[in-house]
Amino acid sequence: MFGLEFDVSATNVQVWLLCTVAFLLAYNYFTKESWRKLPPGPPAFPLVGSLPFLGKDIREPLRKMSAKYGDVFTIYLGYRRVVILNGYDVIREAFAKHGHRFSGRPLIYMITGVMDGYGIVSSQGWLWREQRRHALTVLRDFGFGGTLLEERITTELRFFLDELRNNKDKPYNPQMLIQMSVANVIAALAFGNRLHYDDDKFVYYIEKINKAFEILGNSGIITIFPFLRHLPGDYFRVKQLLMDRDEMAAYLKEIVEDHKIAMKEGRPIKDFITVYLKKLEEERNKTDSTFSEKQLIYITIDLFGAGSETVSTTLTWAIVYMALNQDVQQRVQAEIDDVIGRESVPRMANRERMPFTEACILEIQRLGDVVPFAVPHATTEDIQFRGYLIPRGTMVMANLYGVHRDPHLWPEPEKFKPERFLDENGKLVRREELIPFCLGKRLCLGASMARMELFLYFTSILQRFSFQLSPDHRQSDLRGKLTVTNMPRPPCYIILQER
Ligand code: HEM
């Protein structure tokens, strides 16, 4: 029928055999070829992969590897393949030009597992896209980068400056106060009110966030051997992390329940939780909705986690650099006195006329390098990139540290030189190569809020106070201690004097 009968003669069997062998050879060639086309990198040993080449602090080893293997190279964390992107152009090309293809998160227990794939930082695919878009729209409505948020920050700053005043003229480490104050800005945004600095519950949860960052920052071994988390006991503190997550979720659930009651009673609260609950109600009958109460709670955890530690660590670096560079501190104060004066409250509108202050903040962000490898990404499909094949699901890390210390971009990169961001007329030059918030589809959700907080806190502190390192304090190491973020170490003790 239709002339398609098969004649099983000896010749046909030979042809079949030949075709099979040719297919196997081609398959072998192409699969080998794809492996050959993976970005190069150091040798990988069984079980441990490239670990022997990395050491405890991976910043410098990775920079040296990029000098040897180029801008795109591969390392192995145990059996897990990780592609490292180095240099501004490469990171821009990957995350901006091929944005979606590099926008996944790796299926690593400590990244996607701990948050069950919920929230924004750890989620991916449609859930991530929809939730990120919604969160951004709501936060913009609340004045992200606008006056409403500015009002909230300014209100919080009054409490903050009073507390600083209470601690003047003696050795004082402001790190915890800064963190609580910055967390209060998120609290005002997320659930409509601030908490007192001496509220035990507040201190308790801030300490939990810090502990979570520390555990996550030291979780390399669980990334490589995830099964170790099931061992009896809790040597790697993963069980502790999950307990803390659940405790925080239960606390936020109580707040969500209070909001539901307030909504039923018609009491207006303009905050993230209320807007989300309204959206949840609208989506109730949709079968494919990504909106849920769990998602709301996990996003709120993300906002606190991602939004308080990063800003407060940057501000702590600001304190360190200003204490170490008294001449720069005085120049910033002179600009503040000139543009804002001693009595008026600093405003974002002042920023345009304060290029030196702004240049200092940018230089602090460059050197403090608070999130030096961003959050790991993953490829969402096989990608041909710069002549290499990066298979789908590969973990990809952007070496922001390498960009911020690249001597071709920043001559004498280890030196604190705000002038890099000024032209010969003293006008501010924004350099696109400064990427503390990373870039592309996963660009930090809170970048505009962070910029506003950095400016308002920085100018408010320096308007009111001068400070220097406490005499018995040595800030000998400006590299910081790297967990998930890069913290000044040892903790910085200063003496504040009211101006
Ligand atoms: C100076 C302060 C901050 C720095 C340096 C910073 C830096 C970063 C970086 C490097 C990432 C990873 C981007 C990537 O995966 O490529 C990130 C993600 C994120 N940040 Fe920030 N951040 C800061 C402040 C904030 C604030 C104030 C908020 C919220 C209120 C926030 C919320 C987030 C969220 C939700 C993500 C995940 C975005 C996503 O996965 O789509 N961050 N941030």
Coordinates of C-alpha atoms and ligand atoms in Angstrom, one line a residue:
M1 CA 0.0 0.0 0.0
F2 CA 1.3 3.5 -1.0
G3 CA 4.6 1.7 -2.1
L4 CA 6.0 1.7 1.5
E5 CA 6.4 -2.0 2.1
F6 CA 9.7 -2.9 3.9
D7 CA 11.9 -5.5 2.2
V8 CA 13.9 -7.2 5.0
S9 CA 16.8 -8.4 2.7
A10 CA 20.5 -8.7 3.8
T11 CA 21.3 -5.4 2.0
N12 CA 18.7 -3.6 4.0
V13 CA 20.0 -5.0 7.3
Q14 CA 23.5 -3.7 6.4
V15 CA 22.1 -0.3 5.6
W16 CA 20.3 -0.2 8.9
L17 CA 23.4 -1.2 10.7
L18 CA 25.4 1.5 9.0
C19 CA 22.8 4.1 9.7
T20 CA 22.8 3.1 13.4
V21 CA 26.6 3.3 13.7
A22 CA 26.6 6.7 11.9
F23 CA 23.9 7.9 14.2
L24 CA 25.8 6.8 17.3
L25 CA 29.0 8.3 16.1
A26 CA 27.2 11.6 15.3
Y27 CA 25.5 11.6 18.7
N28 CA 28.8 10.9 20.4
Y29 CA 30.5 13.7 18.4
F30 CA 27.8 16.3 19.1
T31 CA 27.4 15.5 22.8
K32 CA 31.2 15.6 23.2
E33 CA 31.2 18.8 21.2
S34 CA 28.7 20.4 23.6
W35 CA 30.8 19.5 26.5
R36 CA 33.9 20.8 24.7
K37 CA 32.0 24.1 24.3
L38 CA 31.3 24.6 28.0
P39 CA 33.3 27.6 29.2
P40 CA 36.8 26.6 30.4
G41 CA 37.9 26.5 34.0
P42 CA 40.1 24.9 36.6
P43 CA 40.2 21.1 37.0
A44 CA 37.4 19.5 38.9
F45 CA 38.0 16.7 41.4
P46 CA 35.6 13.9 42.2
L47 CA 33.2 14.9 44.9
V48 CA 34.6 18.3 45.7
G49 CA 34.9 19.7 42.2
S50 CA 36.9 23.0 42.1
L51 CA 36.7 23.6 45.9
P52 CA 40.5 23.1 46.4
F53 CA 41.0 26.2 44.2
L54 CA 38.5 28.4 45.9
G55 CA 39.4 28.8 49.6
K56 CA 37.1 30.3 52.2
D57 CA 36.7 33.7 50.7
I58 CA 36.1 33.2 47.0
R59 CA 36.5 36.8 45.9
E60 CA 40.2 36.9 45.1
P61 CA 40.5 33.3 43.7
L62 CA 37.7 34.0 41.3
R63 CA 39.3 37.2 40.2
K64 CA 42.6 35.4 39.5
M65 CA 40.7 32.6 37.6
S66 CA 39.2 35.2 35.4
A67 CA 42.7 36.4 34.5
K68 CA 43.6 32.9 33.5
Y69 CA 40.4 31.5 32.0
G70 CA 38.7 34.6 30.6
D71 CA 35.5 36.5 31.2
V72 CA 33.3 33.4 31.2
F73 CA 34.5 30.3 33.0
T74 CA 33.2 27.2 34.7
I75 CA 33.8 25.9 38.2
Y76 CA 32.3 23.0 40.0
L77 CA 30.9 23.1 43.5
G78 CA 31.0 19.4 44.2
Y79 CA 29.1 18.0 41.2
R80 CA 27.3 21.2 40.5
R81 CA 28.4 23.2 37.5
V82 CA 28.6 26.9 38.0
V83 CA 29.3 29.4 35.2
I84 CA 31.0 32.6 36.5
L85 CA 30.5 35.9 34.5
N86 CA 33.2 38.4 34.9
G87 CA 33.4 42.0 33.6
Y88 CA 30.8 44.6 33.1
D89 CA 30.2 43.8 29.3
V90 CA 29.7 40.1 29.9
I91 CA 27.3 40.6 32.7
R92 CA 25.4 43.2 30.8
E93 CA 25.2 41.0 27.7
A94 CA 23.9 38.0 29.7
F95 CA 21.5 39.7 32.1
A96 CA 20.2 42.5 29.9
K97 CA 20.5 41.2 26.3
H98 CA 19.6 37.6 27.1
G99 CA 17.6 38.6 30.2
H100 CA 14.9 35.9 30.3
R101 CA 17.3 33.1 29.5
F102 CA 19.4 34.0 32.5
S103 CA 16.6 34.9 34.8
G104 CA 16.1 31.5 36.6
R105 CA 17.3 30.6 40.1
P106 CA 19.3 27.4 40.6
L107 CA 17.5 24.5 42.3
I108 CA 19.7 24.6 45.3
Y109 CA 18.2 23.8 48.6
M110 CA 19.5 26.9 50.4
I111 CA 18.1 29.2 47.6
T112 CA 14.9 27.8 46.3
G113 CA 14.3 25.0 48.8
V114 CA 14.2 27.0 52.0
M115 CA 11.6 29.3 50.6
D116 CA 9.7 26.5 48.9
G117 CA 10.0 28.4 45.6
Y118 CA 7.8 31.2 47.0
G119 CA 8.5 34.9 47.5
I120 CA 10.4 36.9 44.8
V121 CA 14.1 36.3 45.5
S122 CA 13.8 32.5 45.2
S123 CA 10.9 32.0 42.9
Q124 CA 11.0 31.7 39.1
G125 CA 9.0 31.2 35.9
W126 CA 5.5 32.6 35.7
L127 CA 5.0 32.8 39.5
W128 CA 8.1 35.0 39.8
R129 CA 7.2 37.2 36.9
E130 CA 3.6 37.9 38.0
Q131 CA 4.5 38.4 41.7
R132 CA 7.4 40.7 40.9
R133 CA 5.3 42.8 38.5
H134 CA 2.6 43.1 41.1
A135 CA 4.9 43.9 44.0
L136 CA 6.6 46.6 41.9
T137 CA 3.3 48.2 40.9
V138 CA 2.1 48.3 44.5
L139 CA 5.4 49.7 45.8
R140 CA 5.5 52.3 43.1
D141 CA 1.9 53.3 44.1
F142 CA 3.3 53.8 47.6
G143 CA 5.8 56.2 46.3
F144 CA 8.9 54.0 45.7
G145 CA 11.3 56.7 44.6
G146 CA 8.5 59.3 45.3
T147 CA 7.3 61.7 48.0
L148 CA 5.1 59.2 50.0
L149 CA 8.1 57.0 50.7
E150 CA 10.2 60.0 51.4
E151 CA 7.8 61.1 54.1
R152 CA 7.9 57.6 55.7
I153 CA 11.7 57.7 55.7
T154 CA 11.8 61.2 57.1
T155 CA 9.4 60.3 59.9
E156 CA 11.6 57.3 60.8
L157 CA 14.7 59.4 60.7
R158 CA 13.4 61.6 63.6
F159 CA 13.4 58.6 65.9
F160 CA 16.7 57.4 64.6
L161 CA 18.5 60.7 65.1
D162 CA 17.1 61.0 68.7
E163 CA 18.5 57.5 69.5
L164 CA 21.9 58.5 68.0
R165 CA 21.9 61.6 70.2
N166 CA 21.4 59.3 73.2
N167 CA 24.6 57.6 72.3
K168 CA 26.9 60.5 71.6
D169 CA 30.2 61.2 73.2
K170 CA 31.0 57.5 74.0
P171 CA 32.2 54.5 72.0
Y172 CA 29.2 53.3 70.1
N173 CA 28.5 50.8 67.4
P174 CA 25.4 52.0 65.5
Q175 CA 25.0 48.9 63.3
M176 CA 22.0 47.4 65.1
L177 CA 20.2 50.8 65.4
I178 CA 20.7 51.4 61.7
Q179 CA 19.3 48.0 60.9
M180 CA 16.2 48.4 63.1
S181 CA 15.5 51.9 61.7
V182 CA 15.8 50.7 58.1
A183 CA 13.6 47.6 58.9
N184 CA 11.1 50.1 60.3
V185 CA 10.8 51.8 56.9
I186 CA 9.9 48.4 55.4
A187 CA 7.5 47.7 58.3
A188 CA 5.7 51.0 57.6
L189 CA 5.5 50.0 53.9
A190 CA 4.5 46.4 54.5
F191 CA 2.1 46.6 57.4
G192 CA 1.6 50.3 58.1
N193 CA 3.4 50.9 61.4
R194 CA 6.8 51.2 62.9
L195 CA 8.1 49.3 66.0
H196 CA 10.0 50.7 69.0
Y197 CA 13.7 50.1 69.1
D198 CA 13.4 48.6 72.5
D199 CA 10.5 46.3 71.6
D200 CA 11.9 42.8 72.5
K201 CA 10.0 41.1 69.7
F202 CA 11.5 43.6 67.1
V203 CA 15.0 43.0 68.3
Y204 CA 14.3 39.2 68.3
Y205 CA 13.2 39.2 64.7
I206 CA 16.1 41.4 63.5
E207 CA 18.5 39.0 65.2
K208 CA 16.7 36.1 63.4
I209 CA 17.3 37.9 60.0
N210 CA 21.0 38.3 60.8
K211 CA 21.3 34.7 61.9
A212 CA 19.6 33.6 58.6
F213 CA 22.1 35.6 56.6
E214 CA 24.9 34.1 58.5
I215 CA 23.6 30.5 58.1
L216 CA 22.9 31.1 54.4
G217 CA 26.4 32.6 53.9
N218 CA 28.0 29.6 55.5
S219 CA 25.9 27.0 53.7
G220 CA 28.4 26.0 50.9
I221 CA 28.7 22.5 52.2
I222 CA 24.9 22.0 52.0
T223 CA 24.9 23.4 48.5
I224 CA 27.4 20.7 47.6
F225 CA 26.0 17.8 49.7
P226 CA 22.3 18.7 50.3
F227 CA 21.5 15.3 51.9
L228 CA 23.7 16.3 54.9
R229 CA 20.8 18.5 56.2
H230 CA 19.0 15.2 57.1
L231 CA 21.7 14.1 59.5
P232 CA 20.7 13.8 63.1
G233 CA 21.3 16.9 65.1
D234 CA 21.6 20.3 63.4
Y235 CA 25.3 20.8 62.7
F236 CA 24.7 23.0 59.6
R237 CA 21.8 24.8 61.3
V238 CA 19.4 24.2 58.5
K239 CA 16.7 23.0 60.9
Q240 CA 17.2 26.2 62.9
L241 CA 16.8 28.2 59.7
L242 CA 13.5 26.5 58.8
M243 CA 12.2 26.9 62.4
D244 CA 13.0 30.6 62.3
R245 CA 11.4 30.9 58.9
D246 CA 8.2 29.3 60.2
E247 CA 8.3 31.4 63.4
M248 CA 8.6 34.6 61.3
A249 CA 5.8 33.4 58.9
A250 CA 3.5 32.7 62.0
Y251 CA 4.2 36.3 63.3
L252 CA 3.4 37.8 59.9
K253 CA 0.3 35.6 59.6
E254 CA -1.0 37.2 62.8
I255 CA -0.5 40.6 61.2
V256 CA -2.3 39.5 58.1
E257 CA -5.3 38.3 60.2
D258 CA -5.4 41.7 61.9
H259 CA -5.5 43.3 58.5
K260 CA -8.4 41.1 57.4
I261 CA -10.4 42.2 60.5
A262 CA -9.5 45.9 59.8
M263 CA -10.7 45.5 56.2
K264 CA -14.0 43.9 57.3
E265 CA -14.5 46.8 59.8
G266 CA -13.8 49.2 57.0
R267 CA -10.7 50.7 58.8
P268 CA -8.5 51.9 56.0
I269 CA -4.8 50.9 56.1
K270 CA -2.7 51.8 53.1
D271 CA 0.0 49.2 53.1
F272 CA 1.4 46.3 51.0
I273 CA -0.5 43.6 52.9
T274 CA -3.9 45.3 52.4
V275 CA -3.4 45.8 48.7
Y276 CA -2.3 42.2 48.4
L277 CA -5.3 40.9 50.3
K278 CA -7.6 42.9 47.9
K279 CA -5.9 41.4 44.9
L280 CA -6.2 37.9 46.5
E281 CA -9.9 38.4 46.8
E282 CA -10.1 39.5 43.1
E283 CA -8.2 36.4 42.0
R284 CA -10.2 34.0 44.2
N285 CA -12.0 32.2 41.4
K286 CA -9.0 31.9 39.1
T287 CA -7.7 28.4 39.0
D288 CA -4.2 29.4 37.7
S289 CA -3.7 32.4 40.1
T290 CA -0.2 32.7 41.6
F291 CA -1.6 34.9 44.4
S292 CA -1.9 33.2 47.8
E293 CA -1.6 34.0 51.5
K294 CA 1.6 32.0 51.7
Q295 CA 3.0 34.0 48.8
L296 CA 2.1 37.2 50.6
I297 CA 3.9 36.1 53.7
Y298 CA 7.0 34.9 51.9
I299 CA 7.2 38.2 49.9
T300 CA 7.0 40.1 53.1
I301 CA 9.8 38.0 54.5
D302 CA 11.8 38.8 51.3
L303 CA 11.2 42.5 51.7
F304 CA 12.6 42.4 55.2
G305 CA 15.4 40.1 54.4
A306 CA 16.6 41.7 51.2
G307 CA 15.7 45.2 52.1
S308 CA 16.9 45.8 55.6
E309 CA 20.3 44.0 55.8
T310 CA 21.6 45.4 52.5
V311 CA 20.8 49.1 53.2
S312 CA 22.0 49.0 56.8
T313 CA 25.2 47.3 55.8
T314 CA 25.9 49.9 53.1
L315 CA 25.2 52.7 55.7
T316 CA 27.6 50.9 58.1
W317 CA 30.3 51.0 55.4
A318 CA 29.4 54.7 55.0
I319 CA 30.2 55.3 58.7
V320 CA 33.5 53.4 58.4
Y321 CA 34.6 55.4 55.3
M322 CA 33.6 58.7 56.7
A323 CA 35.3 57.9 60.1
L324 CA 38.5 56.9 58.2
N325 CA 38.5 59.9 55.9
Q326 CA 37.9 63.0 58.0
D327 CA 38.7 65.4 55.2
V328 CA 35.9 63.8 53.1
Q329 CA 33.5 63.9 56.0
Q330 CA 34.1 67.6 56.4
R331 CA 33.7 68.2 52.7
V332 CA 30.3 66.4 52.7
Q333 CA 29.2 68.5 55.8
A334 CA 30.2 71.7 54.0
E335 CA 28.0 70.7 51.1
I336 CA 25.1 69.9 53.4
D337 CA 25.5 73.2 55.2
D338 CA 25.6 75.0 52.0
V339 CA 22.7 73.3 50.2
I340 CA 20.4 72.2 53.1
G341 CA 21.6 74.2 56.0
R342 CA 21.7 73.0 59.7
E343 CA 18.0 73.3 60.4
S344 CA 16.0 72.0 57.4
V345 CA 15.3 68.3 56.9
P346 CA 17.2 66.8 54.0
R347 CA 15.1 66.1 51.0
M348 CA 15.6 64.2 47.8
A349 CA 15.1 67.5 45.9
N350 CA 18.5 68.6 47.4
R351 CA 20.3 65.7 45.8
E352 CA 20.8 67.3 42.4
R353 CA 22.8 70.2 44.0
M354 CA 25.0 67.9 46.1
P355 CA 27.3 66.1 43.6
F356 CA 30.1 65.5 46.1
T357 CA 27.8 63.8 48.7
E358 CA 26.3 61.7 45.9
A359 CA 29.8 60.8 44.6
C360 CA 30.7 59.6 48.2
I361 CA 27.6 57.4 48.4
L362 CA 28.5 55.8 45.0
E363 CA 32.1 55.2 46.0
I364 CA 30.9 53.6 49.3
Q365 CA 28.7 51.3 47.3
R366 CA 31.5 50.4 45.0
L367 CA 34.0 49.6 47.7
G368 CA 31.6 48.3 50.3
D369 CA 30.4 45.9 47.6
V370 CA 27.6 44.7 49.8
V371 CA 26.3 41.8 47.6
P372 CA 29.5 40.9 45.7
F373 CA 28.0 38.0 43.7
A374 CA 24.4 39.1 43.5
V375 CA 22.0 36.2 44.0
P376 CA 22.8 33.1 41.9
H377 CA 20.9 33.0 38.6
A378 CA 20.2 29.9 36.4
T379 CA 19.7 29.5 32.7
T380 CA 16.1 28.8 31.7
E381 CA 17.2 27.1 28.4
D382 CA 20.3 25.9 26.6
I383 CA 22.2 29.1 25.6
Q384 CA 24.9 29.8 23.0
F385 CA 26.9 32.5 24.7
R386 CA 30.2 34.0 23.6
G387 CA 31.0 30.9 21.7
Y388 CA 30.1 28.5 24.5
L389 CA 27.2 26.3 25.2
I390 CA 25.6 26.8 28.6
P391 CA 23.1 24.1 29.3
R392 CA 19.6 24.8 30.7
G393 CA 19.5 24.8 34.5
T394 CA 23.2 25.8 34.9
M395 CA 23.9 28.0 37.9
V396 CA 25.3 31.4 36.9
M397 CA 27.0 33.8 39.2
A398 CA 27.8 37.4 38.3
N399 CA 31.1 38.6 39.8
L400 CA 30.1 42.2 40.7
Y401 CA 33.1 42.3 43.0
G402 CA 35.4 41.8 40.0
V403 CA 33.6 44.7 38.1
H404 CA 33.9 47.0 41.1
R405 CA 37.6 46.3 41.5
D406 CA 38.5 46.3 37.8
P407 CA 41.6 48.5 37.5
H408 CA 40.7 49.3 33.9
L409 CA 37.4 50.9 35.1
W410 CA 38.6 52.2 38.4
P411 CA 42.3 53.2 38.6
E412 CA 43.7 52.3 42.0
P413 CA 40.5 50.3 42.7
E414 CA 41.3 49.8 46.4
K415 CA 41.4 53.5 47.2
F416 CA 38.5 55.5 48.4
K417 CA 38.2 58.2 45.8
P418 CA 34.7 59.9 45.4
E419 CA 36.2 62.1 42.7
R420 CA 35.9 59.2 40.3
F421 CA 32.2 60.1 40.0
L422 CA 32.9 63.8 39.3
D423 CA 33.9 65.5 36.1
E424 CA 36.5 68.3 35.9
N425 CA 33.7 70.8 36.7
G426 CA 32.7 68.9 39.8
K427 CA 29.5 67.6 38.2
L428 CA 28.3 64.2 39.0
V429 CA 29.1 61.4 36.5
R430 CA 26.9 58.3 36.9
R431 CA 29.0 55.4 35.7
E432 CA 26.9 52.5 34.3
E433 CA 29.6 50.1 35.4
L434 CA 28.7 50.6 39.0
I435 CA 26.1 47.8 39.5
P436 CA 25.6 47.1 43.2
F437 CA 21.9 46.3 42.4
C438 CA 23.0 44.0 39.5
L439 CA 21.0 44.6 36.3
G440 CA 18.5 43.1 33.8
K441 CA 15.3 41.2 34.6
R442 CA 16.4 40.4 38.2
L443 CA 17.6 43.9 39.0
C444 CA 17.1 44.5 42.7
L445 CA 13.4 45.2 43.3
G446 CA 14.2 47.8 45.9
A447 CA 16.9 49.8 44.1
S448 CA 15.1 53.1 44.0
M449 CA 14.0 52.8 47.6
A450 CA 17.6 51.9 48.6
R451 CA 19.0 54.9 46.8
M452 CA 16.5 57.2 48.6
E453 CA 17.3 55.7 52.0
L454 CA 21.1 55.9 51.4
F455 CA 20.9 59.6 50.5
L456 CA 18.5 60.6 53.3
Y457 CA 20.2 58.6 56.1
F458 CA 23.7 59.7 55.0
T459 CA 22.9 63.4 54.8
S460 CA 20.8 63.4 58.0
I461 CA 23.6 61.7 60.1
L462 CA 26.3 64.1 58.8
Q463 CA 24.1 67.1 59.1
R464 CA 23.7 66.5 62.8
F465 CA 26.9 64.7 63.8
S466 CA 30.6 64.5 63.3
F467 CA 32.3 61.2 64.2
Q468 CA 35.6 59.4 64.4
L469 CA 36.7 55.9 65.2
S470 CA 36.8 55.2 68.9
P471 CA 40.5 55.5 70.0
D472 CA 40.8 51.8 70.9
H473 CA 39.2 50.7 67.6
R474 CA 41.3 49.6 64.7
Q475 CA 39.5 49.2 61.3
S476 CA 42.5 47.3 59.9
D477 CA 40.7 45.3 57.3
L478 CA 38.5 47.1 54.7
R479 CA 37.7 43.9 52.8
G480 CA 34.9 43.0 55.2
K481 CA 33.5 39.7 56.2
L482 CA 31.6 37.9 53.5
T483 CA 28.5 35.9 54.3
V484 CA 25.6 36.6 51.9
T485 CA 26.5 40.3 52.3
N486 CA 29.8 41.8 52.9
M487 CA 29.9 43.4 56.4
P488 CA 32.6 45.6 58.0
R489 CA 34.7 43.6 60.3
P490 CA 35.5 44.1 63.1
P491 CA 32.2 45.9 64.0
C492 CA 32.9 49.6 63.9
Y493 CA 32.9 51.6 67.1
I494 CA 32.7 55.4 66.7
I495 CA 32.4 58.5 68.9
L496 CA 29.6 60.8 67.8
Q497 CA 29.7 64.5 68.5
E498 CA 26.8 66.7 67.9
R499 CA 27.6 69.6 65.5
Ligands
HEM1 C1 21.9 49.1 49.2 C2 20.9 48.2 49.2 C3 20.6 47.1 48.3 C4 21.5 46.4 47.6 C5 23.0 46.6 47.4 C6 20.7 45.3 46.9 C7 21.3 44.4 46.0 C8 20.5 43.4 45.4 C9 21.1 42.5 44.5 C10 22.5 42.4 44.0 C11 20.1 41.6 44.1 C12 20.2 40.4 43.2 C13 19.9 40.7 41.8 C14 20.0 39.5 40.9 O1 19.6 38.4 41.3 O2 20.7 39.6 39.9 C15 18.9 42.1 44.8 C16 17.7 41.4 44.7 C17 16.5 41.8 45.3 N1 16.4 42.9 46.2 FE1 17.9 44.2 46.7 N2 19.4 45.4 47.3 C18 19.3 46.5 48.2 C19 18.1 46.9 48.8 C20 16.9 46.4 48.6 C21 15.7 46.9 49.2 C22 15.5 48.1 50.0 C23 14.7 46.0 48.9 C24 13.2 46.0 49.2 C25 12.5 46.8 49.9 C26 15.3 44.9 48.1 C27 14.6 43.9 47.5 C28 15.1 42.9 46.7 C29 14.4 41.8 46.1 C30 12.9 41.5 46.4 C31 15.2 41.2 45.2 C32 15.0 39.9 44.4 C33 14.6 40.4 42.9 C34 14.3 39.2 42.1 O3 14.7 38.1 42.3 O4 13.5 39.4 41.1 N3 16.6 45.2 47.9 N4 19.2 43.2 45.6

